[in-house]
Short mmCIF file of C-alpha atoms in Angstrom, two decimals:
data_model
loop_
_atom_site.label_atom_id
_atom_site.label_comp_id
_atom_site.label_asym_id
_atom_site.label_seq_id
_atom_site.Cartn_x
_atom_site.Cartn_y
_atom_site.Cartn_z
CA UNK A 1 -80.96 -56.39 -7.29
CA UNK A 2 -79.98 -59.94 -8.18
CA UNK A 3 -80.09 -62.41 -5.37
CA UNK A 4 -77.64 -65.31 -5.17
CA UNK A 5 -79.01 -68.45 -3.31
CA UNK A 6 -76.83 -71.07 -2.12
CA UNK A 7 -78.03 -74.72 -1.97
CA UNK A 8 -78.41 -76.11 1.63
CA UNK A 9 -76.02 -78.92 1.04
CA UNK A 10 -73.14 -78.61 -1.48
CA UNK A 11 -69.45 -78.99 -2.03
CA UNK A 12 -67.07 -81.41 -0.29
CA UNK A 13 -68.48 -84.40 1.30
CA UNK A 14 -66.71 -85.57 4.42
CA UNK A 15 -64.94 -88.39 2.49
CA UNK A 16 -63.43 -86.13 -0.10
CA UNK A 17 -62.62 -83.52 2.54
CA UNK A 18 -60.65 -85.98 4.54
CA UNK A 19 -58.84 -87.13 1.54
CA UNK A 20 -58.00 -83.56 0.77
CA UNK A 21 -56.88 -82.72 4.28
CA UNK A 22 -54.69 -85.97 4.14
CA UNK A 23 -52.95 -84.62 1.11
CA UNK A 24 -52.53 -81.19 2.54
CA UNK A 25 -50.81 -82.70 5.63
CA UNK A 26 -48.60 -85.24 3.68
CA UNK A 27 -45.03 -84.57 4.87
CA UNK A 28 -43.27 -86.11 1.79
CA UNK A 29 -45.04 -85.04 -1.36
CA UNK A 30 -42.12 -85.64 -3.44
CA UNK A 31 -42.21 -89.18 -2.59
CA UNK A 32 -46.00 -89.75 -2.92
CA UNK A 33 -48.03 -90.93 -6.04
CA UNK A 34 -51.63 -90.00 -5.78
CA UNK A 35 -53.52 -92.96 -7.47
CA UNK A 36 -56.05 -91.37 -9.43
CA UNK A 37 -57.94 -87.96 -9.24
CA UNK A 38 -58.05 -86.78 -5.64
CA UNK A 39 -60.71 -84.16 -6.78
CA UNK A 40 -61.95 -82.99 -10.05
CA UNK A 41 -60.79 -79.41 -9.73
CA UNK A 42 -58.01 -77.74 -11.74
CA UNK A 43 -56.95 -75.36 -8.73
CA UNK A 44 -56.41 -78.22 -6.38
CA UNK A 45 -54.60 -80.18 -9.12
CA UNK A 46 -52.23 -77.27 -9.86
CA UNK A 47 -51.62 -76.77 -6.13
CA UNK A 48 -50.83 -80.50 -5.65
CA UNK A 49 -48.27 -80.33 -8.79
CA UNK A 50 -46.76 -77.44 -7.24
CA UNK A 51 -46.19 -79.54 -3.95
CA UNK A 52 -44.57 -82.01 -6.38
CA UNK A 53 -47.02 -84.78 -5.85
CA UNK A 54 -46.99 -87.28 -8.67
CA UNK A 55 -50.53 -87.14 -10.11
CA UNK A 56 -51.79 -90.29 -11.74
CA UNK A 57 -54.78 -90.15 -14.02
CA UNK A 58 -57.56 -92.81 -13.58
CA UNK A 59 -56.19 -94.59 -16.71
CA UNK A 60 -52.80 -94.73 -15.21
CA UNK A 61 -54.06 -97.25 -12.29
CA UNK A 62 -53.15 -100.24 -14.32
CA UNK A 63 -49.42 -99.53 -13.67
CA UNK A 64 -47.52 -99.72 -10.50
CA UNK A 65 -46.35 -95.98 -9.45
CA UNK A 66 -42.58 -95.41 -9.26
CA UNK A 67 -42.78 -93.53 -6.02
CA UNK A 68 -42.56 -95.34 -2.68
CA UNK A 69 -45.76 -93.88 -1.33
CA UNK A 70 -49.10 -94.40 -2.88
CA UNK A 71 -52.16 -92.40 -1.70
CA UNK A 72 -55.47 -94.09 -2.41
CA UNK A 73 -58.24 -91.57 -3.06
CA UNK A 74 -61.82 -91.32 -1.59
CA UNK A 75 -63.08 -93.38 -4.54
CA UNK A 76 -61.04 -96.39 -3.10
CA UNK A 77 -59.51 -99.38 -4.94
CA UNK A 78 -60.04 -103.07 -5.18
CA UNK A 79 -58.45 -105.47 -2.63
CA UNK A 80 -56.75 -107.18 -5.46
CA UNK A 81 -55.01 -103.95 -6.52
CA UNK A 82 -54.49 -102.85 -2.91
CA UNK A 83 -52.59 -106.21 -2.44
CA UNK A 84 -50.66 -105.77 -5.69
CA UNK A 85 -49.31 -102.29 -4.49
CA UNK A 86 -48.49 -103.68 -0.95
CA UNK A 87 -46.73 -106.66 -2.45
CA UNK A 88 -44.73 -104.35 -4.73
CA UNK A 89 -43.22 -102.55 -1.46
CA UNK A 90 -45.54 -99.52 -1.58
CA UNK A 91 -46.56 -97.72 1.57
CA UNK A 92 -50.24 -97.03 1.30
CA UNK A 93 -51.91 -93.87 2.51
CA UNK A 94 -55.44 -94.95 2.19
CA UNK A 95 -58.12 -92.34 2.26
CA UNK A 96 -60.85 -94.40 0.89
CA UNK A 97 -64.33 -93.01 1.96
CA UNK A 98 -66.00 -95.14 4.54
CA UNK A 99 -69.23 -95.23 2.60
CA UNK A 100 -67.28 -96.56 -0.45
CA UNK A 101 -65.83 -99.14 1.96
CA UNK A 102 -69.22 -100.14 2.80
CA UNK A 103 -70.30 -100.76 -0.72
CA UNK A 104 -67.14 -103.07 -1.17
CA UNK A 105 -68.32 -104.93 2.03
CA UNK A 106 -71.96 -105.20 0.87
CA UNK A 107 -70.92 -106.70 -2.52
CA UNK A 108 -68.61 -109.23 -0.91
CA UNK A 109 -71.18 -110.19 1.66
CA UNK A 110 -73.71 -110.83 -1.12
CA UNK A 111 -71.23 -113.13 -3.02
CA UNK A 112 -70.61 -114.94 0.04
CA UNK A 113 -74.39 -115.70 0.37
CA UNK A 114 -74.46 -117.00 -3.27
CA UNK A 115 -76.29 -113.84 -4.65
CA UNK A 116 -75.67 -112.49 -8.30
CA UNK A 117 -74.64 -109.03 -7.72
CA UNK A 118 -75.96 -106.07 -9.86
CA UNK A 119 -74.35 -102.96 -9.22
CA UNK A 120 -76.29 -99.81 -10.27
CA UNK A 121 -73.61 -97.35 -11.64
CA UNK A 122 -71.37 -95.93 -14.32
CA UNK A 123 -69.23 -98.79 -15.32
CA UNK A 124 -66.30 -96.69 -16.36
CA UNK A 125 -66.11 -94.71 -13.01
CA UNK A 126 -63.17 -95.70 -10.77
CA UNK A 127 -65.43 -96.32 -7.77
CA UNK A 128 -67.36 -98.94 -9.79
CA UNK A 129 -64.25 -100.51 -11.34
CA UNK A 130 -62.70 -100.84 -7.79
CA UNK A 131 -65.93 -102.72 -6.55
CA UNK A 132 -66.22 -105.18 -9.40
CA UNK A 133 -62.65 -106.09 -9.65
CA UNK A 134 -62.99 -107.97 -6.48
CA UNK A 135 -66.02 -109.93 -7.71
CA UNK A 136 -66.18 -113.01 -10.07
CA UNK A 137 -66.91 -111.67 -13.46
CA UNK A 138 -69.62 -114.45 -13.97
CA UNK A 139 -71.33 -113.26 -11.00
CA UNK A 140 -71.90 -109.63 -11.42
CA UNK A 141 -73.37 -107.10 -13.71
CA UNK A 142 -73.09 -103.34 -13.83
CA UNK A 143 -76.24 -101.23 -15.18
CA UNK A 144 -76.13 -97.55 -15.74
CA UNK A 145 -79.92 -97.33 -15.76
CA UNK A 146 -83.10 -99.40 -16.27
CA UNK A 147 -82.70 -100.04 -20.09
CA UNK A 148 -79.50 -102.01 -19.41
CA UNK A 149 -81.15 -104.52 -16.96
CA UNK A 150 -81.54 -108.22 -18.01
CA UNK A 151 -82.74 -111.33 -16.99
CA UNK A 152 -79.87 -112.79 -15.05
CA UNK A 153 -81.03 -116.55 -14.85
CA UNK A 154 -80.18 -116.85 -11.26
CA UNK A 155 -82.22 -117.48 -8.12
CA UNK A 156 -80.77 -114.93 -5.88
CA UNK A 157 -79.82 -111.36 -6.85
CA UNK A 158 -78.40 -108.70 -4.73
CA UNK A 159 -78.69 -105.17 -5.70
CA UNK A 160 -76.16 -102.47 -4.58
CA UNK A 161 -75.33 -98.98 -5.94
CA UNK A 162 -72.71 -96.64 -6.67
CA UNK A 163 -72.66 -94.04 -3.89
CA UNK A 164 -73.56 -91.03 -6.10
CA UNK A 165 -76.34 -92.51 -8.02
CA UNK A 166 -79.74 -90.61 -7.77
CA UNK A 167 -82.54 -92.56 -5.96
CA UNK A 168 -84.75 -92.35 -8.75
CA UNK A 169 -82.46 -94.17 -11.13
CA UNK A 170 -81.95 -96.75 -8.42
CA UNK A 171 -85.77 -97.19 -7.87
CA UNK A 172 -86.30 -97.51 -11.55
CA UNK A 173 -83.41 -100.26 -11.92
CA UNK A 174 -84.65 -102.19 -8.95
CA UNK A 175 -88.32 -102.22 -10.53
CA UNK A 176 -86.84 -103.52 -13.79
CA UNK A 177 -84.68 -106.12 -12.20
CA UNK A 178 -87.87 -107.37 -10.30
CA UNK A 179 -90.00 -107.23 -13.59
CA UNK A 180 -87.41 -109.40 -15.56
CA UNK A 181 -86.20 -111.67 -12.74
CA UNK A 182 -89.64 -112.45 -11.12
CA UNK A 183 -88.57 -115.78 -10.34
CA UNK A 184 -85.66 -114.83 -8.30
CA UNK A 185 -85.18 -113.79 -4.62
CA UNK A 186 -84.12 -110.33 -4.73
CA UNK A 187 -82.08 -108.28 -1.94
CA UNK A 188 -81.62 -104.58 -2.16
CA UNK A 189 -78.73 -103.05 -0.13
CA UNK A 190 -79.02 -99.17 -0.02
CA UNK A 191 -75.42 -98.05 -0.55
CA UNK A 192 -76.18 -94.52 -1.80
CA UNK A 193 -74.45 -92.07 0.49
CA UNK A 194 -76.21 -89.73 2.71
CA UNK A 195 -74.32 -86.64 1.32
CA UNK A 196 -75.37 -87.50 -2.17
CA UNK A 197 -78.95 -87.56 -1.11
CA UNK A 198 -78.61 -84.39 0.87
CA UNK A 199 -77.05 -82.57 -2.20
CA UNK A 200 -79.74 -83.92 -4.72
CA UNK A 201 -82.63 -82.94 -2.47
CA UNK A 202 -81.00 -79.54 -1.92
CA UNK A 203 -80.96 -78.96 -5.63
CA UNK A 204 -84.59 -80.01 -5.78
CA UNK A 205 -85.41 -77.43 -3.24
CA UNK A 206 -83.16 -74.76 -4.86
CA UNK A 207 -84.83 -75.11 -8.43
CA UNK A 208 -88.18 -74.01 -6.89
CA UNK A 209 -86.69 -70.93 -5.94
CA UNK A 210 -84.54 -69.60 -8.67
CA UNK A 211 -84.63 -69.40 -12.42
CA UNK A 212 -81.14 -70.39 -13.04
CA UNK A 213 -78.47 -72.40 -11.42
CA UNK A 214 -74.72 -72.49 -11.42
CA UNK A 215 -73.21 -75.99 -10.78
CA UNK A 216 -69.64 -75.84 -9.75
CA UNK A 217 -67.41 -78.84 -10.12
CA UNK A 218 -64.95 -80.71 -12.37
CA UNK A 219 -65.84 -81.61 -16.02
CA UNK A 220 -64.91 -85.18 -15.08
CA UNK A 221 -67.06 -85.23 -11.93
CA UNK A 222 -69.79 -87.74 -12.31
CA UNK A 223 -71.78 -86.28 -9.14
CA UNK A 224 -71.35 -82.82 -10.55
CA UNK A 225 -72.84 -83.71 -13.93
CA UNK A 226 -75.85 -85.46 -12.12
CA UNK A 227 -76.56 -82.26 -10.28
CA UNK A 228 -76.53 -80.48 -13.47
CA UNK A 229 -79.14 -83.00 -15.07
CA UNK A 230 -81.31 -82.74 -12.02
CA UNK A 231 -81.46 -78.83 -12.49
CA UNK A 232 -82.33 -79.37 -16.07
CA UNK A 233 -85.03 -81.85 -15.17
CA UNK A 234 -86.77 -79.26 -13.40
CA UNK A 235 -86.75 -77.13 -16.39
CA UNK A 236 -84.38 -74.65 -14.77
CA UNK A 237 -81.60 -73.00 -16.74
CA UNK A 238 -78.29 -74.37 -15.54
CA UNK A 239 -74.68 -73.96 -16.33
CA UNK A 240 -71.63 -76.24 -15.35
CA UNK A 241 -68.45 -74.26 -14.74
CA UNK A 242 -65.09 -75.46 -12.90
CA UNK A 243 -64.13 -72.03 -11.70
CA UNK A 244 -65.12 -68.42 -11.65
CA UNK A 245 -63.34 -67.41 -14.79
CA UNK A 246 -65.80 -69.65 -16.84
CA UNK A 247 -68.87 -67.61 -15.90
CA UNK A 248 -70.46 -65.58 -18.77
CA UNK A 249 -72.19 -62.45 -18.04
CA UNK A 250 -74.79 -62.88 -20.89
CA UNK A 251 -76.22 -65.95 -18.82
CA UNK A 252 -77.54 -63.73 -16.14
CA UNK A 253 -79.67 -61.24 -18.29
CA UNK A 254 -83.23 -61.07 -16.98
CA UNK A 255 -82.54 -63.27 -13.84
CA UNK A 256 -83.04 -61.78 -10.46
CA UNK A 257 -82.52 -65.04 -8.26
CA UNK A 258 -79.66 -67.32 -9.20
CA UNK A 259 -78.90 -70.43 -7.47
CA UNK A 260 -75.38 -71.99 -6.65
CA UNK A 261 -74.63 -75.41 -5.89
CA UNK A 262 -71.35 -77.75 -6.30
CA UNK A 263 -70.29 -81.35 -6.64
CA UNK A 264 -68.74 -83.27 -3.86
CA UNK A 265 -65.17 -82.73 -5.07
CA UNK A 266 -65.36 -78.87 -5.16
CA UNK A 267 -63.50 -77.19 -2.46
CA UNK A 268 -65.11 -74.34 -0.56
CA UNK A 269 -62.39 -71.93 -1.82
CA UNK A 270 -63.53 -72.42 -5.51
CA UNK A 271 -67.18 -71.97 -4.43
CA UNK A 272 -66.67 -68.87 -2.56
CA UNK A 273 -64.70 -67.58 -5.52
CA UNK A 274 -67.68 -68.38 -8.03
CA UNK A 275 -70.08 -66.67 -5.70
CA UNK A 276 -67.93 -63.52 -5.29
CA UNK A 277 -67.57 -63.40 -9.00
CA UNK A 278 -71.30 -64.03 -9.42
CA UNK A 279 -71.91 -60.99 -7.17
CA UNK A 280 -69.63 -58.78 -8.90
CA UNK A 281 -70.68 -59.69 -12.37
CA UNK A 282 -74.39 -59.11 -11.68
CA UNK A 283 -73.78 -55.74 -9.60
CA UNK A 284 -71.53 -54.33 -12.25
CA UNK A 285 -73.70 -55.55 -15.28
CA UNK A 286 -76.83 -53.91 -13.34
CA UNK A 287 -74.92 -50.60 -12.84
CA UNK A 288 -73.56 -50.52 -16.42
CA UNK A 289 -76.87 -51.35 -17.95
CA UNK A 290 -78.56 -48.47 -16.16
CA UNK A 291 -75.86 -46.34 -17.95
CA UNK A 292 -76.61 -47.84 -21.17
CA UNK A 293 -73.05 -49.13 -21.61
CA UNK A 294 -72.19 -52.35 -23.31
CA UNK A 295 -70.89 -55.05 -21.16
CA UNK A 296 -68.41 -57.21 -22.78
CA UNK A 297 -66.90 -59.37 -19.87
CA UNK A 298 -66.60 -59.40 -16.13
CA UNK A 299 -63.47 -57.16 -16.03
CA UNK A 300 -63.20 -53.84 -18.00
CA UNK A 301 -59.88 -52.82 -19.36
CA UNK A 302 -59.87 -50.15 -16.72
CA UNK A 303 -59.86 -52.98 -14.24
CA UNK A 304 -57.02 -54.68 -15.90
CA UNK A 305 -55.17 -51.43 -16.07
CA UNK A 306 -55.55 -51.15 -12.36
CA UNK A 307 -54.73 -54.70 -11.58
CA UNK A 308 -51.53 -54.56 -13.64
CA UNK A 309 -50.46 -51.38 -12.00
CA UNK A 310 -50.98 -52.67 -8.71
CA UNK A 311 -49.45 -56.00 -9.35
CA UNK A 312 -46.06 -54.40 -10.50
CA UNK A 313 -45.96 -52.41 -7.38
CA UNK A 314 -46.04 -55.62 -5.40
CA UNK A 315 -42.99 -57.59 -6.79
CA UNK A 316 -42.01 -61.04 -5.27
CA UNK A 317 -39.48 -61.28 -2.50
CA UNK A 318 -36.73 -63.25 -4.31
CA UNK A 319 -33.98 -64.59 -2.29
CA UNK A 320 -31.13 -63.65 -4.63
CA UNK A 321 -27.95 -65.33 -4.05
CA UNK A 322 -24.22 -64.31 -4.58
CA UNK A 323 -23.37 -67.78 -5.71
CA UNK A 324 -24.92 -70.29 -8.22
CA UNK A 325 -27.95 -72.21 -6.64
CA UNK A 326 -28.40 -74.83 -9.65
CA UNK A 327 -26.71 -78.09 -9.46
CA UNK A 328 -24.87 -79.54 -12.52
CA UNK A 329 -27.81 -81.73 -13.41
CA UNK A 330 -30.17 -78.85 -13.18
CA UNK A 331 -28.12 -76.62 -15.16
CA UNK A 332 -27.72 -79.13 -18.04
CA UNK A 333 -31.50 -79.32 -17.91
CA UNK A 334 -32.75 -75.93 -17.58
CA UNK A 335 -30.44 -73.22 -18.47
CA UNK A 336 -30.40 -73.10 -22.38
CA UNK A 337 -34.28 -73.26 -21.88
CA UNK A 338 -34.43 -70.40 -19.51
CA UNK A 339 -32.22 -68.30 -21.85
CA UNK A 340 -34.73 -68.70 -24.73
CA UNK A 341 -37.73 -68.11 -22.52
CA UNK A 342 -36.16 -65.13 -20.95
CA UNK A 343 -35.63 -63.73 -24.51
CA UNK A 344 -39.30 -64.29 -25.28
CA UNK A 345 -40.51 -62.49 -22.21
CA UNK A 346 -38.68 -59.30 -23.32
CA UNK A 347 -39.69 -56.79 -25.92
CA UNK A 348 -41.33 -53.36 -26.16
CA UNK A 349 -44.39 -54.59 -28.20
CA UNK A 350 -44.37 -51.78 -30.60
CA UNK A 351 -46.36 -53.47 -33.23
CA UNK A 352 -49.10 -54.63 -30.99
CA UNK A 353 -49.28 -51.22 -29.41
CA UNK A 354 -49.73 -49.50 -32.94
CA UNK A 355 -52.44 -52.06 -33.78
CA UNK A 356 -54.21 -51.28 -30.44
CA UNK A 357 -53.97 -47.53 -31.11
CA UNK A 358 -55.51 -47.98 -34.50
CA UNK A 359 -58.38 -49.79 -32.93
CA UNK A 360 -58.95 -47.43 -30.26
CA UNK A 361 -58.78 -44.52 -32.90
CA UNK A 362 -61.70 -46.21 -34.72
CA UNK A 363 -63.79 -46.13 -31.52
CA UNK A 364 -62.34 -49.03 -29.49
CA UNK A 365 -61.93 -48.85 -25.79
CA UNK A 366 -59.12 -46.42 -24.83
CA UNK A 367 -58.77 -48.13 -21.69
CA UNK A 368 -57.33 -51.19 -23.47
CA UNK A 369 -54.15 -49.36 -24.73
CA UNK A 370 -53.28 -48.31 -21.24
CA UNK A 371 -53.96 -52.03 -19.88
CA UNK A 372 -52.01 -53.47 -22.73
CA UNK A 373 -48.96 -51.21 -22.12
CA UNK A 374 -48.91 -52.28 -18.34
CA UNK A 375 -49.20 -55.90 -19.40
CA UNK A 376 -46.24 -55.51 -21.67
CA UNK A 377 -44.26 -53.85 -18.58
CA UNK A 378 -45.20 -56.89 -16.55
CA UNK A 379 -43.86 -59.17 -19.10
CA UNK A 380 -40.55 -57.16 -19.20
CA UNK A 381 -40.48 -57.61 -15.34
CA UNK A 382 -40.51 -61.35 -15.90
CA UNK A 383 -37.62 -61.06 -18.59
CA UNK A 384 -35.71 -58.95 -15.85
CA UNK A 385 -36.08 -61.59 -13.19
CA UNK A 386 -34.93 -64.33 -15.27
CA UNK A 387 -32.06 -62.15 -16.61
CA UNK A 388 -30.89 -61.56 -13.20
CA UNK A 389 -31.28 -65.23 -12.33
CA UNK A 390 -29.01 -66.09 -15.29
CA UNK A 391 -26.53 -63.62 -14.12
CA UNK A 392 -26.53 -65.06 -10.67
CA UNK A 393 -25.75 -68.50 -12.14
CA UNK A 394 -23.04 -66.88 -14.39
CA UNK A 395 -24.71 -67.59 -17.67
CA UNK A 396 -25.05 -65.51 -20.77
CA UNK A 397 -28.13 -63.69 -22.00
CA UNK A 398 -29.40 -64.41 -25.51
CA UNK A 399 -30.06 -61.74 -28.14
CA UNK A 400 -31.54 -63.86 -30.80
CA UNK A 401 -33.09 -67.41 -30.99
CA UNK A 402 -35.00 -68.84 -34.10
CA UNK A 403 -38.26 -69.67 -32.46
CA UNK A 404 -38.41 -66.32 -30.71
CA UNK A 405 -37.89 -64.78 -34.18
CA UNK A 406 -40.76 -66.87 -35.60
CA UNK A 407 -43.18 -65.84 -32.87
CA UNK A 408 -42.33 -62.07 -33.38
CA UNK A 409 -42.43 -62.34 -37.12
CA UNK A 410 -46.09 -63.93 -37.04
CA UNK A 411 -47.17 -60.93 -34.68
CA UNK A 412 -45.48 -58.26 -37.01
CA UNK A 413 -47.45 -59.62 -40.08
CA UNK A 414 -50.79 -59.84 -38.31
CA UNK A 415 -53.57 -57.44 -37.23
CA UNK A 416 -54.56 -56.83 -33.54
CA UNK A 417 -56.52 -59.98 -32.91
CA UNK A 418 -54.02 -62.36 -34.45
CA UNK A 419 -51.26 -60.70 -32.38
CA UNK A 420 -53.39 -61.27 -29.30
CA UNK A 421 -53.93 -64.85 -30.29
CA UNK A 422 -50.19 -65.41 -30.58
CA UNK A 423 -49.50 -63.92 -27.26
CA UNK A 424 -52.36 -66.00 -25.82
CA UNK A 425 -50.74 -69.13 -27.33
CA UNK A 426 -47.49 -68.13 -25.83
CA UNK A 427 -49.15 -67.36 -22.39
CA UNK A 428 -50.87 -70.91 -22.29
CA UNK A 429 -47.83 -72.66 -23.24
CA UNK A 430 -45.78 -70.65 -20.60
CA UNK A 431 -48.06 -71.73 -18.03
CA UNK A 432 -47.20 -75.55 -18.60
CA UNK A 433 -43.62 -74.45 -19.10
CA UNK A 434 -43.08 -72.67 -15.73
CA UNK A 435 -44.80 -75.46 -13.83
CA UNK A 436 -42.51 -77.96 -15.37
CA UNK A 437 -39.53 -75.55 -14.54
CA UNK A 438 -40.71 -75.06 -10.94
CA UNK A 439 -40.89 -78.99 -10.54
CA UNK A 440 -37.54 -79.73 -12.03
CA UNK A 441 -35.39 -77.39 -9.65
CA UNK A 442 -34.57 -77.04 -6.04
CA UNK A 443 -33.23 -73.60 -6.36
CA UNK A 444 -35.14 -71.35 -4.08
CA UNK A 445 -34.54 -68.37 -6.13
CA UNK A 446 -35.87 -69.96 -9.38
CA UNK A 447 -38.75 -71.46 -7.66
CA UNK A 448 -39.96 -68.11 -6.36
CA UNK A 449 -39.63 -66.66 -9.86
CA UNK A 450 -41.72 -69.59 -11.45
CA UNK A 451 -44.24 -69.39 -8.73
CA UNK A 452 -44.99 -65.66 -9.44
CA UNK A 453 -44.75 -65.89 -13.18
CA UNK A 454 -47.37 -68.79 -12.79
CA UNK A 455 -49.63 -66.54 -11.02
CA UNK A 456 -49.26 -63.61 -13.34
CA UNK A 457 -49.61 -65.82 -16.51
CA UNK A 458 -53.10 -66.97 -15.31
CA UNK A 459 -54.20 -63.28 -15.27
CA UNK A 460 -52.47 -62.70 -18.63
CA UNK A 461 -54.49 -65.64 -20.26
CA UNK A 462 -57.73 -64.08 -19.04
CA UNK A 463 -56.67 -60.44 -20.14
CA UNK A 464 -55.84 -61.76 -23.77
CA UNK A 465 -58.85 -63.88 -23.88
CA UNK A 466 -61.26 -61.06 -23.00
CA UNK A 467 -59.81 -58.77 -25.70
CA UNK A 468 -59.83 -61.45 -28.32
CA UNK A 469 -63.56 -62.19 -27.54
CA UNK A 470 -64.34 -58.56 -27.79
CA UNK A 471 -62.64 -58.28 -31.29
CA UNK A 472 -64.58 -61.36 -32.43
CA UNK A 473 -67.99 -60.57 -30.93
CA UNK A 474 -69.29 -59.29 -34.17
CA UNK A 475 -68.14 -61.89 -36.55
CA UNK A 476 -70.40 -64.29 -38.20
CA UNK A 477 -70.48 -67.88 -36.96
CA UNK A 478 -68.81 -69.16 -40.22
CA UNK A 479 -65.85 -66.54 -39.80
CA UNK A 480 -65.46 -67.66 -36.16
CA UNK A 481 -65.36 -71.16 -37.16
CA UNK A 482 -62.73 -70.61 -39.89
CA UNK A 483 -60.55 -68.49 -37.86
CA UNK A 484 -60.70 -70.86 -34.90
CA UNK A 485 -59.67 -73.82 -37.01
CA UNK A 486 -56.56 -71.61 -38.33
CA UNK A 487 -55.74 -70.63 -34.82
CA UNK A 488 -55.85 -74.21 -33.50
CA UNK A 489 -53.44 -75.17 -36.25
CA UNK A 490 -51.13 -72.36 -35.15
CA UNK A 491 -51.21 -73.48 -31.50
CA UNK A 492 -50.27 -77.02 -32.47
CA UNK A 493 -47.32 -75.84 -34.36
CA UNK A 494 -46.35 -73.53 -31.44
CA UNK A 495 -46.75 -76.51 -28.91
CA UNK A 496 -44.44 -78.53 -31.03
CA UNK A 497 -41.73 -75.81 -31.34
CA UNK A 498 -41.94 -75.31 -27.43
CA UNK A 499 -41.58 -79.04 -26.76
CA UNK A 500 -38.70 -79.19 -29.30
CA UNK A 501 -36.70 -76.39 -27.60
CA UNK A 502 -37.67 -77.06 -23.82
CA UNK A 503 -38.04 -80.80 -24.01
CA UNK A 504 -35.18 -81.21 -21.34
CA UNK A 505 -37.18 -79.16 -18.72
CA UNK A 506 -40.47 -81.18 -19.37
CA UNK A 507 -38.42 -84.50 -19.04
CA UNK A 508 -36.54 -83.32 -15.82
CA UNK A 509 -40.08 -82.49 -14.26
CA UNK A 510 -41.45 -85.94 -15.38
CA UNK A 511 -43.55 -84.77 -17.94
CA UNK A 512 -43.72 -86.85 -21.35
CA UNK A 513 -45.09 -85.59 -24.65
CA UNK A 514 -48.76 -86.90 -23.75
CA UNK A 515 -48.84 -85.27 -20.59
CA UNK A 516 -47.53 -81.92 -22.04
CA UNK A 517 -49.87 -82.23 -24.93
CA UNK A 518 -52.92 -82.99 -22.62
CA UNK A 519 -52.18 -80.20 -20.30
CA UNK A 520 -51.76 -77.47 -23.06
CA UNK A 521 -54.74 -78.79 -24.84
CA UNK A 522 -57.01 -78.48 -21.84
CA UNK A 523 -55.85 -74.89 -21.31
CA UNK A 524 -56.25 -73.99 -24.96
CA UNK A 525 -59.64 -75.31 -25.23
CA UNK A 526 -60.66 -73.39 -22.30
CA UNK A 527 -58.99 -70.20 -23.38
CA UNK A 528 -60.17 -69.96 -26.94
CA UNK A 529 -63.84 -70.15 -25.92
CA UNK A 530 -65.62 -67.04 -27.21
CA UNK A 531 -68.01 -65.59 -24.56
#
């Protein structure tokens, strides 16, 4: 039996946890801009977006947010930028980690004592940028590792470090600074935070016990990347995932002891979900291998059929109204768009069902056809909810639209996998669309519908992705590459069409083309990965 071993220390540090709790307790999210990434976690980001926080990327920190309340993340900001925000009339909700404040204070103290400051860290990291923005440019330097150290030609050098730098890198840099600046008086202020040390030491211990480690955290998380590299430095197989659905069953073949750790911006709920999925994958894989069955992914088509059946038997509780719930402004922005999307959600799926039947007749999994039909029924439930909403608002139901005709025509001309990829493209774009629709309305009826469809669409993407991967599993590498290029082009065309047809909804939600493009690209790149 496979054993899952957790690192002794992992996940949220107290600084990130406090910032996360502050966001959860915020009473005016619609008036609040989060100044940078609160945590590097897509589940948390989606939840914050649904609460209607304005989320600013790290690159957006150069501008002044429009909203009156600005939440400073645990990474902190410079005093210069803090003063700029306050002088612009912004109310600050400051959740800077106390240990990051300590680095700022140490840097300022060294400057006051006439030291040249060397900051060991990643120069593009927001924490580092916040520190050096308050220092004279000619009296500080940032080094990522010992290879970047120089002779600074100054009699007094003060060394500090980004809070998440490994001790080993800090020591190497200190040694090199002393070597190249032997004439200088050197002062080292240890600003590496204790939670970072605990997590890094815990990974060292974990790697002595296991043959493989799963590292959970955001792709942009600096400390998560360092945990991954630390595992690899022990010659232990390691994989970085953001969520449970990125786990691949083939990773665990031959491993009886699997380690689990996570970066400081990873919530407990995400870690628990990954562990639960790990246990399910390894236990199911073991049972199925004993029966000499082929395991294609974590959920079988029978699992999906059961899920869709159960999901349809638990519809959302929608507060239907006898009178319209949209304001005139909202109607102008969303009605035509909803009419088009409602048409796209409907349909019997006869062509894809025929293609699926042909595949099962040739030896494919018979449960897939059952799961597919239940999936199509769920899509029609979405169409029915939107139709009822349009009727509530006194609006017409479309029977034809050019973009819907294009999507259906492509599916009708294609085989099973291409039909699935067309559906997958639509599901990915729908995720971003329904999030924008949710953010652009105050109608309780429409918001409930959007929230349920968003939940369903996440499952739909995984279902389509699983089957697409099964169908491509025996392709040559060259064929996979060619098909993926064609599919990417198709996705980009579809994305443009959706933007053209539904721009009013995205704009009403405060989403410009770049934000829409980036969100859809991230979801597409994740979904097209062949497992």
